[in-house]
DNA sequence: ATGGGTTGTCGAAGCGCTTCAACAGATGAT
DNA sequence: ATCATCTGTTGAAGCGCTTCGACAACCCAT
């Protein structure tokens, strides 16, 4: 391995000069800089990460804590992770992948060992066991998702309350008076992952304001589960003409089932999904949807966490505004035509 | 931050003794060990990662290089990543997440800086630009996937050739004489990701052996693409009664379309999928499938790479045998009933 | 008693970098 | 010509750990 000392010798300068060329923390004459950079290139030098971390007490690593569950909103998680990795690289950092499995202990370990300079937590629950730790280590951290008490923390998330409201508004404007919501699996609500509950609240609040009837049902992502949920919905509210689907995995089953029952989309019923755009355009009917801006969430999380690494303080709650894209799955309610 | 020196003072021993307690590289009396461990607990000591890496030239980090594309076989990628992270922790290592984006340069950087002790590469192409580098850095590395020339490298993968063969066998045994294969998107073949081509070869070879007619068509994962592909298949081979689907995203569309055309599964046509078990059981018909053992691939990759870190040499190609699970989507061919 | 072999512990060197204080030389103001 | 100021560079200290060689202290054969 090439060391900084060898580069210094090769360029005919001292080690500290090479270091300063690399970090830019002191002015270096153009001539010297050029010579050093040339040596670095010729020797193929890469600074040793451990030495650097030891001397500077900065590892240039961000830890990303992902849920271990592999059954829910996978594409979203994946896209966030990739956005985090990409954005981190743009800030000269790398990403350490932690699974939720280790729980709060992982936070202690990573912080205690100086492995990472900062952490990003995904899939934060309302009352998350990792939060107290995070608050009092004082390490830079950003949550993707919003806990019950975000005080002293930085959070990014899609504004799910507004998302719910937006879906209802869209359907209400089209004249739908009976709306059914296909929610996430019951387990998601039981875990108190805030986004599902906030979406529900947003839906309900706006429905009440607009005088629209709303039925909210959790639903697993399988065909069979969707079939059961749908028939129960139509039993209770035969006049349902609008659907909002939050569970990605339930989208295809729902469309299939509607088709099977001879209900045309969007002529007889309208469907609005809350899902990544890619999912919306790949479905059998191009779906009117509110996008989950996974990429942007990941990107903002890194930007916010980098700001904290650079020393900016203070709590902060950043809600990304929902955007609804009208595609082919929503139209005027039959009665209103 | 608590340091090793403080632990040593607290326990009334030298720093080296603490180090040996931690690493187990020298024998320590039970009494001393106990005292040191007690101090570690009391002080909440965590060894500093940078210092450790510098002194031992081992970072205890494995780099995992993931494709950046977010459109293909996402659940599989995700499951592999989580399995890698989990298994790595069991070996006292952490995982650094790299995206394919940086390309070969990432390999150079990670190896050069000693950031990671070893690398695991996913989504390896037949003629992958990262391989020459990997070979001559001599760093422990394991590929998930198999390149054209695996010499000098360690690879793990599902045996896709056998997988293809197995699918054909199953359908042939049930009496199907005309089989259509819904392959991956054309882009996958164009990138020369080996698995798709090997599956096709396996399918073709066994079909030829068994005297079965086989039509292989790449297909995008959208409903529209599947519709087009299906109608072309049925134009060319109206007698098709067996389907093998490799593109996960095409599964639901295919089942929907068959239903719409009044072709019952499995009475009229049989469908065999190549996909994670979870996808197979969530489809509208519980699918007969060959599982993609994502978890095991990730686990084995880590185990193999750890063996190399410990010094084991030699190239190695580990093919996981395919397992076909019969569920509700395959049955005797109509003509054979 | 003597010597050789264990076993448990320690001191010190050193891993490759960052950063601080110091300094030589050039620049500008007086 | 003189002093203060700035610029560019350097040497040395030290970050927290691992590891090597040394060395007591003890064991069991002789």
XYZ file of C-alpha atoms (C1' of nucleotides) in Angstrom:
734
model
C 0.000 0.000 0.000
C 1.202 3.472 -0.869
C 1.352 5.804 2.125
C 1.200 9.520 2.469
C 4.877 9.536 3.431
C 5.811 7.940 0.133
C 3.809 10.500 -1.765
C 5.571 13.243 0.183
C 8.987 11.824 -0.629
C 8.075 11.366 -4.279
C 6.894 14.966 -4.530
C 9.756 16.326 -2.479
C 7.600 17.874 0.223
C 6.701 17.074 3.793
C 3.903 14.804 4.840
C 1.899 17.656 6.274
C 1.971 19.443 2.948
C 0.467 16.415 1.249
C -2.160 16.260 3.924
C -3.037 19.903 3.382
C -3.239 19.434 -0.350
C -5.701 16.642 0.262
C -7.831 18.445 2.788
C -7.508 21.989 1.484
C -7.363 23.239 5.042
C -4.376 25.493 4.365
C -3.311 27.392 1.325
C -0.779 25.652 -0.831
C 0.984 27.206 -3.805
C -0.297 26.140 -7.166
C 3.073 24.685 -8.093
C 3.315 22.491 -5.011
C -0.252 21.373 -5.270
C 0.257 20.365 -8.837
C 3.372 18.385 -8.024
C 1.710 16.587 -5.139
C -1.353 15.760 -7.173
C 0.843 14.399 -9.887
C 2.622 12.134 -7.398
C -0.680 10.949 -6.016
C -1.824 9.980 -9.457
C 1.432 8.323 -10.416
C 1.626 6.251 -7.281
C -2.080 5.506 -7.194
C -2.327 6.717 -3.641
C -5.465 6.278 -1.544
C -5.474 7.637 2.015
C -5.813 4.910 4.584
C -9.298 5.090 6.029
C -8.407 3.834 9.480
C -5.515 6.201 9.970
C -7.581 9.067 8.785
C -10.432 8.201 11.087
C -8.082 7.846 14.015
C -6.310 11.117 13.483
C -9.317 13.206 12.621
C -11.951 11.359 14.617
C -14.178 11.425 11.572
C -14.821 8.226 9.685
C -16.597 9.717 6.700
C -19.179 7.021 7.079
C -22.912 7.370 7.561
C -24.766 4.462 9.095
C -28.096 3.579 7.527
C -30.367 1.481 9.663
C -32.883 -0.527 7.663
C -35.743 -2.676 8.829
C -35.012 -6.351 8.553
C -38.511 -7.244 7.475
C -38.412 -8.129 3.858
C -42.122 -8.270 3.260
C -43.210 -4.645 3.210
C -42.761 -1.666 0.953
C -39.536 -3.172 -0.322
C -39.088 -1.106 -3.466
C -39.413 2.076 -1.450
C -36.806 0.960 1.066
C -34.479 -0.061 -1.662
C -34.809 3.190 -3.515
C -34.204 5.165 -0.357
C -31.120 3.109 0.390
C -29.709 3.649 -3.061
C -30.454 7.363 -2.933
C -28.713 7.567 0.415
C -25.667 5.746 -0.898
C -25.464 7.886 -4.006
C -25.948 11.174 -2.215
C -23.503 10.207 0.505
C -20.841 9.605 -2.112
C -21.454 13.065 -3.483
C -20.574 14.325 -0.004
C -17.492 12.150 0.142
C -19.015 9.722 2.581
C -19.750 6.021 2.489
C -22.740 4.174 3.853
C -22.735 1.426 6.421
C -25.743 -0.846 6.219
C -27.244 -1.864 9.549
C -30.309 -4.006 9.949
C -32.965 -3.260 12.476
C -32.227 -6.635 14.003
C -29.580 -5.410 16.392
C -31.923 -2.758 17.680
C -30.768 -0.001 19.986
C -27.539 -1.882 20.670
C -26.406 -1.104 17.134
C -26.711 2.595 17.834
C -24.570 2.232 20.914
C -21.983 0.203 19.087
C -21.682 2.440 16.070
C -21.583 5.606 18.073
C -19.264 4.211 20.717
C -16.750 2.887 18.247
C -16.744 5.962 16.084
C -17.535 3.701 13.144
C -19.920 6.237 11.688
C -20.105 9.994 11.979
C -23.851 10.042 11.672
C -26.900 7.848 11.384
C -30.000 7.686 9.252
C -32.855 5.593 10.580
C -35.592 4.229 8.383
C -38.970 2.848 9.317
C -39.129 4.744 12.563
C -41.929 3.714 14.867
C -43.969 6.186 16.848
C -42.324 5.169 20.080
C -38.985 3.917 18.859
C -36.552 2.403 21.349
C -33.583 3.905 19.531
C -34.642 7.491 19.991
C -33.676 8.173 23.616
C -30.199 6.863 22.880
C -29.912 8.963 19.786
C -31.004 12.069 21.591
C -28.461 11.794 24.335
C -25.473 10.632 22.349
C -25.969 13.869 20.482
C -24.593 12.283 17.326
C -25.908 13.703 14.079
C -28.929 11.662 13.124
C -31.860 11.951 10.794
C -35.011 9.898 10.853
C -36.955 8.931 7.784
C -40.391 8.859 9.292
C -41.735 10.740 12.257
C -41.966 9.477 15.819
C -44.584 10.559 18.305
C -42.156 12.978 19.894
C -39.702 14.417 17.387
C -38.255 16.970 19.806
C -34.523 17.298 19.541
C -34.405 15.230 16.370
C -34.287 15.854 12.661
C -36.893 14.079 10.564
C -37.783 13.816 6.903
C -40.872 12.254 5.522
C -43.564 12.559 2.957
C -46.441 14.530 4.440
C -48.739 11.566 4.751
C -51.528 13.528 6.365
C -51.619 15.807 3.352
C -51.298 12.762 1.132
C -54.436 11.244 2.585
C -56.251 14.548 2.264
C -55.147 14.927 -1.326
C -56.481 11.532 -2.335
C -59.871 12.254 -0.838
C -59.992 15.683 -2.434
C -59.258 14.283 -5.837
C -61.993 11.687 -5.614
C -64.454 14.090 -4.043
C -63.911 16.591 -6.829
C -64.777 13.873 -9.304
C -68.040 13.387 -7.506
C -67.320 10.256 -5.514
C -69.315 10.194 -2.277
C -68.403 6.741 -1.007
C -64.734 6.036 -0.714
C -62.991 2.910 0.516
C -59.399 2.861 1.656
C -57.284 -0.249 1.306
C -54.707 0.350 3.998
C -51.463 -1.344 4.904
C -51.417 -4.747 6.549
C -52.794 -4.744 10.065
C -49.308 -5.444 11.407
C -48.134 -2.066 10.166
C -50.724 -0.282 12.286
C -49.970 -2.491 15.235
C -46.321 -1.596 15.077
C -47.368 2.046 15.146
C -45.315 3.057 12.195
C -46.555 6.585 11.984
C -47.048 6.973 8.265
C -49.948 4.573 8.001
C -51.791 6.203 10.867
C -51.129 9.688 9.612
C -52.399 8.798 6.161
C -55.561 7.433 7.711
C -56.031 10.566 9.778
C -55.549 12.763 6.744
C -58.062 10.757 4.790
C -60.628 10.863 7.547
C -60.256 14.522 8.343
C -60.690 15.672 4.776
C -63.503 13.209 4.174
C -65.331 14.674 7.143
C -64.737 18.208 5.887
C -65.991 17.383 2.449
C -68.898 15.301 3.642
C -67.679 12.141 1.970
C -68.240 8.709 3.465
C -65.036 6.834 4.126
C -64.379 3.212 4.961
C -60.833 2.350 6.027
C -59.701 -1.278 6.020
C -56.213 -2.668 6.581
C -55.281 -5.329 4.048
C -52.469 -7.808 3.491
C -50.756 -7.763 0.133
C -51.989 -11.067 -1.208
C -54.661 -11.789 -3.723
C -56.713 -13.769 -1.269
C -56.604 -11.075 1.381
C -57.585 -8.418 -1.119
C -60.494 -10.538 -2.312
C -61.813 -10.839 1.225
C -61.328 -7.184 1.982
C -63.006 -6.108 -1.233
C -66.066 -8.243 -0.746
C -66.448 -7.001 2.800
C -66.134 -3.414 1.624
C -68.804 -3.891 -1.039
C -71.079 -5.631 1.403
C -70.929 -2.738 3.799
C -70.991 0.026 1.215
C -72.370 -1.232 -2.076
C -72.294 2.295 -3.424
C -68.516 2.608 -3.160
C -67.086 4.157 -6.314
C -63.708 5.397 -5.164
C -60.744 3.453 -3.849
C -57.571 4.657 -2.240
C -54.869 1.988 -1.995
C -51.900 2.363 0.263
C -50.592 -1.181 0.311
C -48.577 -1.490 -2.866
C -48.867 -5.242 -2.984
C -52.648 -4.990 -2.976
C -52.841 -2.877 -6.116
C -52.632 -5.596 -8.739
C -54.984 -7.909 -6.893
C -57.517 -5.108 -6.537
C -57.443 -4.239 -10.223
C -57.752 -7.890 -11.164
C -60.689 -8.412 -8.860
C -62.535 -5.341 -10.077
C -62.101 -6.475 -13.628
C -63.355 -9.933 -12.757
C -66.461 -8.452 -11.201
C -67.129 -6.450 -14.286
C -66.408 -3.111 -12.675
C -64.552 -0.983 -15.167
C -61.775 1.397 -14.089
C -62.265 4.343 -14.296
C -65.814 4.197 -15.692
C -67.436 2.425 -12.761
C -64.895 2.906 -10.010
C -61.891 5.154 -9.597
C -58.662 4.044 -7.974
C -55.994 6.263 -6.472
C -52.798 4.649 -5.252
C -50.106 5.826 -2.888
C -46.991 4.287 -4.367
C -43.800 4.984 -6.288
C -44.471 6.284 -9.784
C -42.899 3.258 -11.295
C -45.443 0.964 -9.712
C -48.236 3.267 -10.857
C -47.300 3.119 -14.514
C -46.650 -0.603 -14.572
C -50.059 -1.655 -13.346
C -52.683 -2.984 -15.715
C -54.359 0.414 -15.641
C -52.039 3.380 -15.451
C -52.833 4.582 -11.975
C -53.668 8.004 -10.711
C -51.332 8.162 -7.748
C -49.567 10.136 -5.100
C -45.903 9.344 -5.509
C -43.759 8.221 -2.623
C -40.664 10.296 -3.303
C -38.254 7.669 -2.075
C -35.287 9.081 -3.882
C -35.833 12.532 -2.561
C -36.371 11.286 0.967
C -33.033 9.521 0.869
C -31.304 12.492 -0.649
C -32.711 14.989 1.850
C -31.890 12.719 4.745
C -28.253 12.736 3.725
C -28.193 16.458 3.141
C -29.699 17.147 6.526
C -27.393 14.773 8.283
C -24.369 16.267 6.559
C -25.438 19.695 7.714
C -25.436 18.406 11.257
C -22.040 16.822 10.801
C -20.798 20.212 9.741
C -22.100 21.545 13.006
C -25.552 22.945 12.347
C -27.816 22.399 15.317
C -31.452 22.448 16.180
C -34.376 20.185 15.614
C -36.163 20.117 12.359
C -39.068 18.421 10.754
C -39.131 18.365 7.002
C -42.339 17.233 5.347
C -42.230 16.719 1.621
C -45.443 17.897 -0.021
C -47.397 15.173 -1.824
C -47.891 15.398 -5.544
C -50.839 13.699 -7.179
C -50.529 12.626 -10.783
C -53.719 11.981 -12.657
C -53.471 8.966 -14.908
C -56.027 6.573 -16.289
C -57.556 5.080 -13.172
C -59.676 7.944 -11.936
C -62.621 9.695 -13.496
C -66.040 11.172 -12.732
C -68.212 9.136 -10.406
C -70.928 7.230 -12.322
C -73.773 9.066 -10.609
C -72.219 12.421 -11.450
C -71.871 11.800 -15.154
C -15.187 8.426 24.601
C -13.812 5.714 26.817
C -10.454 4.372 25.663
C -8.687 1.132 26.167
C -6.187 2.874 28.414
C -8.944 3.964 30.745
C -10.290 0.454 30.920
C -6.789 -0.787 31.711
C -6.364 1.730 34.508
C -9.782 0.960 35.895
C -9.032 -2.756 35.939
C -5.505 -2.285 37.214
C -3.814 -3.989 34.277
C -1.845 -2.886 31.245
C -3.350 -1.848 27.963
C -2.020 -4.897 26.200
C -3.762 -7.151 28.648
C -7.070 -5.515 27.868
C -6.361 -5.912 24.199
C -5.661 -9.609 24.661
C -8.817 -10.085 26.654
C -10.703 -8.548 23.764
C -9.034 -10.498 21.004
C -8.360 -13.758 22.819
C -5.005 -13.999 21.072
C -3.144 -14.817 24.263
C -4.196 -16.717 27.297
C -5.390 -14.623 30.196
C -6.166 -15.884 33.671
C -9.808 -16.221 34.477
C -9.514 -13.716 37.310
C -7.945 -11.007 35.159
C -10.335 -11.595 32.328
C -13.254 -11.255 34.669
C -11.952 -8.026 36.117
C -11.315 -6.520 32.707
C -14.701 -7.520 31.383
C -16.295 -5.995 34.414
C -14.495 -2.704 33.773
C -15.510 -2.763 30.132
C -19.116 -3.137 31.134
C -18.989 -0.509 33.817
C -17.370 2.073 31.625
C -19.401 1.178 28.559
C -16.282 0.776 26.493
C -16.359 0.267 22.717
C -13.053 -0.141 20.880
C -12.403 2.682 18.475
C -12.880 1.344 14.968
C -10.333 3.587 13.308
C -7.578 2.848 15.761
C -8.256 -0.831 15.523
C -8.211 -0.761 11.757
C -4.994 1.190 11.706
C -3.181 -1.039 14.136
C -4.392 -4.344 12.794
C -4.878 -3.416 9.163
C -8.262 -5.064 9.298
C -11.365 -2.950 9.210
C -13.889 -5.689 9.954
C -15.954 -4.324 7.153
C -17.220 -6.111 4.066
C -18.145 -4.006 1.064
C -21.302 -4.997 -0.770
C -21.623 -3.654 -4.268
C -25.203 -3.390 -5.457
C -26.567 -2.475 -8.826
C -28.000 1.008 -8.926
C -30.857 0.085 -11.171
C -33.983 0.055 -9.159
C -36.222 -1.508 -11.726
C -35.255 -5.158 -11.689
C -35.529 -8.066 -9.308
C -35.619 -5.656 -6.411
C -36.961 -7.975 -3.750
C -34.227 -10.469 -4.490
C -31.526 -7.828 -4.223
C -32.964 -6.557 -1.025
C -33.168 -9.957 0.537
C -29.599 -10.730 -0.433
C -28.434 -7.458 1.052
C -30.199 -8.098 4.318
C -28.877 -11.639 4.490
C -25.386 -10.331 3.877
C -25.726 -7.741 6.606
C -27.122 -10.216 9.095
C -24.563 -12.906 8.388
C -21.731 -10.427 8.437
C -22.748 -9.346 11.931
C -22.620 -12.946 13.021
C -18.997 -12.892 11.915
C -18.335 -9.646 13.721
C -18.195 -7.625 10.553
C -20.185 -4.706 9.218
C -21.348 -4.051 5.695
C -20.530 -1.069 3.551
C -23.069 -0.394 0.852
C -21.652 0.584 -2.524
C -23.699 1.252 -5.602
C -22.694 0.033 -8.997
C -22.595 3.654 -10.085
C -18.984 4.244 -9.200
C -17.997 1.194 -11.186
C -14.492 -0.218 -11.051
C -13.242 2.938 -9.397
C -15.086 1.964 -6.239
C -13.124 -1.256 -6.076
C -9.883 0.646 -6.330
C -10.930 3.134 -3.711
C -12.157 0.634 -1.172
C -9.211 -1.665 -1.597
C -6.692 1.155 -1.697
C -7.954 2.829 1.418
C -8.330 -0.349 3.393
C -11.905 0.643 4.052
C -13.090 -2.921 3.642
C -11.357 -6.236 4.151
C -13.356 -7.937 1.473
C -15.948 -7.374 -1.217
C -19.124 -9.026 -2.358
C -20.349 -8.099 -5.819
C -23.917 -8.551 -6.928
C -25.370 -8.568 -10.381
C -22.147 -9.593 -12.026
C -22.130 -9.375 -15.788
C -20.525 -11.962 -18.001
C -17.686 -9.644 -18.881
C -17.567 -7.402 -15.869
C -15.153 -4.477 -15.799
C -14.523 -4.934 -12.095
C -13.140 -8.441 -12.389
C -9.594 -7.820 -13.653
C -9.081 -5.355 -10.818
C -10.437 -7.771 -8.284
C -8.234 -10.552 -9.517
C -5.050 -8.617 -9.244
C -5.656 -6.771 -6.030
C -5.947 -10.231 -4.557
C -8.409 -8.966 -1.985
C -10.914 -11.495 -0.752
C -13.947 -11.196 -2.968
C -17.006 -13.217 -3.768
C -19.335 -12.746 -6.691
C -23.025 -13.404 -6.568
C -23.523 -14.451 -10.133
C -21.075 -16.027 -12.504
C -18.990 -14.234 -15.109
C -17.823 -15.726 -18.376
C -14.418 -16.475 -16.898
C -14.589 -17.235 -13.185
C -10.968 -18.324 -12.950
C -9.251 -17.075 -9.848
C -12.528 -15.929 -8.325
C -15.054 -17.265 -5.882
C -18.666 -17.275 -7.043
C -22.018 -18.249 -5.581
C -25.210 -18.486 -7.521
C -28.321 -20.457 -8.000
C -27.713 -23.093 -10.640
C -29.817 -21.391 -13.266
C -29.057 -23.940 -15.952
C -30.456 -26.654 -13.712
C -33.320 -24.337 -12.826
C -34.312 -24.022 -16.460
C -34.016 -27.760 -16.925
C -36.108 -28.436 -13.852
C -38.965 -26.229 -15.051
C -39.109 -27.979 -18.395
C -38.945 -31.395 -16.771
C -41.822 -30.616 -14.492
C -44.036 -29.439 -17.308
C -42.970 -32.248 -19.615
C -43.810 -34.835 -16.987
C -47.272 -33.381 -16.791
C -47.627 -33.962 -20.490
C -47.088 -30.449 -21.818
C -45.564 -30.528 -25.305
C -45.608 -26.820 -26.124
C -43.954 -24.561 -23.620
C -43.505 -20.808 -23.705
C -40.938 -18.993 -21.618
C -41.531 -15.442 -20.477
C -37.970 -14.283 -19.958
C -36.464 -11.223 -18.372
C -36.615 -7.839 -20.072
C -34.547 -7.648 -23.224
C -32.171 -5.248 -21.483
C -31.132 -7.998 -19.093
C -29.967 -10.196 -21.945
C -28.267 -7.293 -23.615
C -26.282 -6.548 -20.495
C -25.196 -10.165 -20.530
C -26.080 -10.826 -16.964
C -25.303 -14.504 -16.991
C -28.251 -15.875 -15.095
C -30.843 -15.060 -17.714
C -28.821 -16.637 -20.463
C -27.995 -19.696 -18.420
C -31.637 -20.230 -17.561
C -32.520 -20.042 -21.227
C -29.791 -22.526 -22.119
C -30.980 -24.915 -19.444
C -34.539 -24.651 -20.668
C -33.572 -25.238 -24.268
C -31.229 -28.107 -23.634
C -33.704 -30.099 -21.587
C -36.543 -29.258 -23.956
C -34.491 -30.656 -26.805
C -33.697 -33.790 -24.816
C -37.305 -34.372 -23.921
C -38.645 -33.529 -27.345
C -40.670 -30.592 -26.101
C -41.254 -27.493 -28.209
C -40.024 -24.322 -26.546
C -40.597 -20.680 -27.346
C -38.468 -18.186 -25.440
C -39.481 -14.525 -25.367
C -37.986 -11.696 -23.329
C -40.611 -9.534 -21.699
C -40.766 -6.289 -19.744
C -42.518 -6.344 -16.426
C -45.541 -4.237 -17.295
C -49.063 -5.293 -18.014
C -48.980 -3.884 -21.527
C -45.735 -5.634 -22.413
C -47.005 -8.932 -21.080
C -50.196 -8.560 -23.094
C -48.208 -8.090 -26.277
C -45.857 -10.923 -25.552
C -48.688 -13.290 -24.695
C -50.654 -12.615 -27.817
C -47.570 -13.110 -29.941
C -46.806 -16.361 -28.201
C -50.323 -17.663 -28.755
C -50.255 -16.568 -32.378
C -47.119 -18.516 -33.033
C -47.972 -21.532 -30.934
C -51.691 -21.728 -30.308
C -51.173 -25.102 -28.669
C -49.077 -23.717 -25.847
C -50.187 -25.170 -22.526
C -47.176 -24.565 -20.333
C -45.579 -21.304 -19.235
C -42.324 -20.649 -17.465
C -42.000 -17.104 -16.134
C -38.682 -15.671 -15.103
C -39.535 -11.986 -14.910
C -41.160 -11.575 -11.535
C -42.990 -8.429 -12.525
C -44.662 -10.244 -15.393
C -46.265 -12.883 -13.196
C -49.340 -10.984 -12.079
C -50.031 -9.556 -15.515
C -49.761 -13.005 -17.062
C -52.206 -14.562 -14.610
C -54.619 -11.701 -15.120
C -54.446 -11.965 -18.865
C -54.939 -15.714 -18.895
C -57.982 -15.349 -16.693
C -59.368 -12.657 -18.948
C -58.991 -14.930 -21.955
C -60.849 -17.648 -20.185
C -57.843 -19.910 -19.825
C -57.980 -21.531 -16.431
C -54.846 -22.215 -14.414
C -53.985 -25.037 -14.007
C -56.804 -26.730 -15.936
C -56.044 -25.226 -19.331
C -52.527 -23.941 -18.907
C -49.840 -24.554 -16.342
C -47.533 -21.841 -15.044
C -44.165 -22.317 -13.390
C -42.396 -19.283 -12.005
C -38.795 -18.638 -11.074
C -39.114 -16.304 -8.116
C -38.808 -15.980 -4.362
C -41.265 -18.180 -2.516
C -42.973 -15.185 -1.068
C -43.928 -13.904 -4.497
C -45.158 -17.355 -5.455
C -47.593 -17.664 -2.579
C -48.900 -14.126 -2.889
C -50.002 -14.389 -6.485
C -53.647 -14.847 -7.398
C -52.962 -18.530 -7.980
C -50.453 -20.111 -5.640
C -47.646 -20.724 -8.031
C -45.591 -23.800 -8.674
C -42.143 -22.290 -8.603
C -38.427 -22.691 -8.380
C -37.331 -20.513 -5.487
C -34.564 -17.985 -5.782
C -32.758 -18.623 -2.533
C -31.781 -15.035 -1.970
C -31.171 -15.401 1.705
C -28.940 -18.383 1.257
C -26.997 -16.731 -1.536
C -26.240 -13.795 0.705
C -25.339 -16.013 3.610
C -23.030 -18.243 1.590
C -21.365 -15.254 -0.002
C -20.428 -13.940 3.414
C -19.261 -17.329 4.640
C -17.066 -17.814 1.615
C -15.631 -14.345 1.802
C -14.908 -14.746 5.494
C -13.058 -17.957 4.759
C -10.874 -16.047 2.356
C -10.302 -13.312 4.885
C -9.079 -16.003 7.239
C -6.616 -16.988 4.592
C -8.159 -19.835 2.622
C -7.167 -19.654 -1.004
C -8.210 -21.041 -4.314
C -10.982 -20.411 -6.739
C -14.372 -21.854 -6.172
C -17.701 -21.956 -7.843
C -20.650 -22.778 -5.686
C -23.917 -23.510 -7.427
C -26.963 -23.843 -5.245
C -29.245 -26.612 -6.477
C -32.718 -25.452 -7.530
C -35.741 -26.689 -5.625
C -39.110 -26.815 -7.323
C -42.206 -26.543 -5.157
C -45.446 -27.756 -6.659
C -48.341 -25.496 -5.797
C -51.621 -24.786 -7.486
C -50.565 -23.440 -10.856
C -49.412 -26.595 -12.612
C -51.245 -29.728 -13.564
C -51.648 -32.301 -16.333
C -51.757 -30.944 -19.842
C -55.304 -30.850 -21.246
C -54.525 -33.281 -24.052
C -53.047 -35.759 -21.611
C -56.002 -35.849 -19.298
C 18.694 -28.244 43.690
C 18.873 -27.410 38.544
C 17.226 -26.665 34.144
C 13.673 -26.374 30.519
C 8.973 -25.394 29.478
C 4.572 -23.089 30.368
C 1.588 -19.338 31.505
C 0.233 -14.676 32.346
C 1.440 -9.986 32.088
C 3.765 -5.848 30.603
C 6.377 -2.048 28.003
C 7.256 -0.091 23.884
C 7.109 0.405 19.078
C 4.498 1.585 15.406
C 0.201 1.590 12.191
C -0.709 6.298 8.648
C -2.767 10.143 9.227
C -4.121 15.239 11.006
C -3.060 19.340 13.111
C -0.671 22.687 15.896
C 2.928 25.742 16.691
C 6.791 27.512 14.555
C 9.331 29.499 11.082
C 11.468 31.235 6.641
C 10.690 34.221 3.100
C 8.031 37.478 0.465
C 5.094 41.642 0.648
C 3.498 45.952 1.952
C 3.182 50.040 4.958
C 5.642 53.486 7.155
C 15.621 50.707 5.980
C 12.316 48.722 9.538
C 8.727 46.388 11.319
C 4.382 44.061 10.929
C 1.746 40.888 8.079
C 0.759 37.341 5.324
C 1.806 32.976 2.722
C 3.570 28.515 2.238
C 5.862 24.952 4.337
C 7.671 21.977 7.966
C 8.624 18.964 12.231
C 6.689 16.768 15.840
C 3.118 15.205 18.727
C -0.415 12.235 19.175
C -4.988 9.811 17.839
C -6.230 4.488 20.279
C -5.169 0.382 19.197
C -2.304 -4.313 18.179
C 1.548 -7.020 18.615
C 6.238 -8.392 19.489
C 9.712 -9.527 22.505
C 10.863 -9.738 27.271
C 10.287 -11.322 31.649
C 8.668 -12.903 36.028
C 6.490 -16.728 38.195
C 5.361 -21.089 38.330
C 5.282 -26.127 36.991
C 7.331 -30.641 36.388
C 11.348 -33.562 35.226
C 15.602 -34.727 36.183
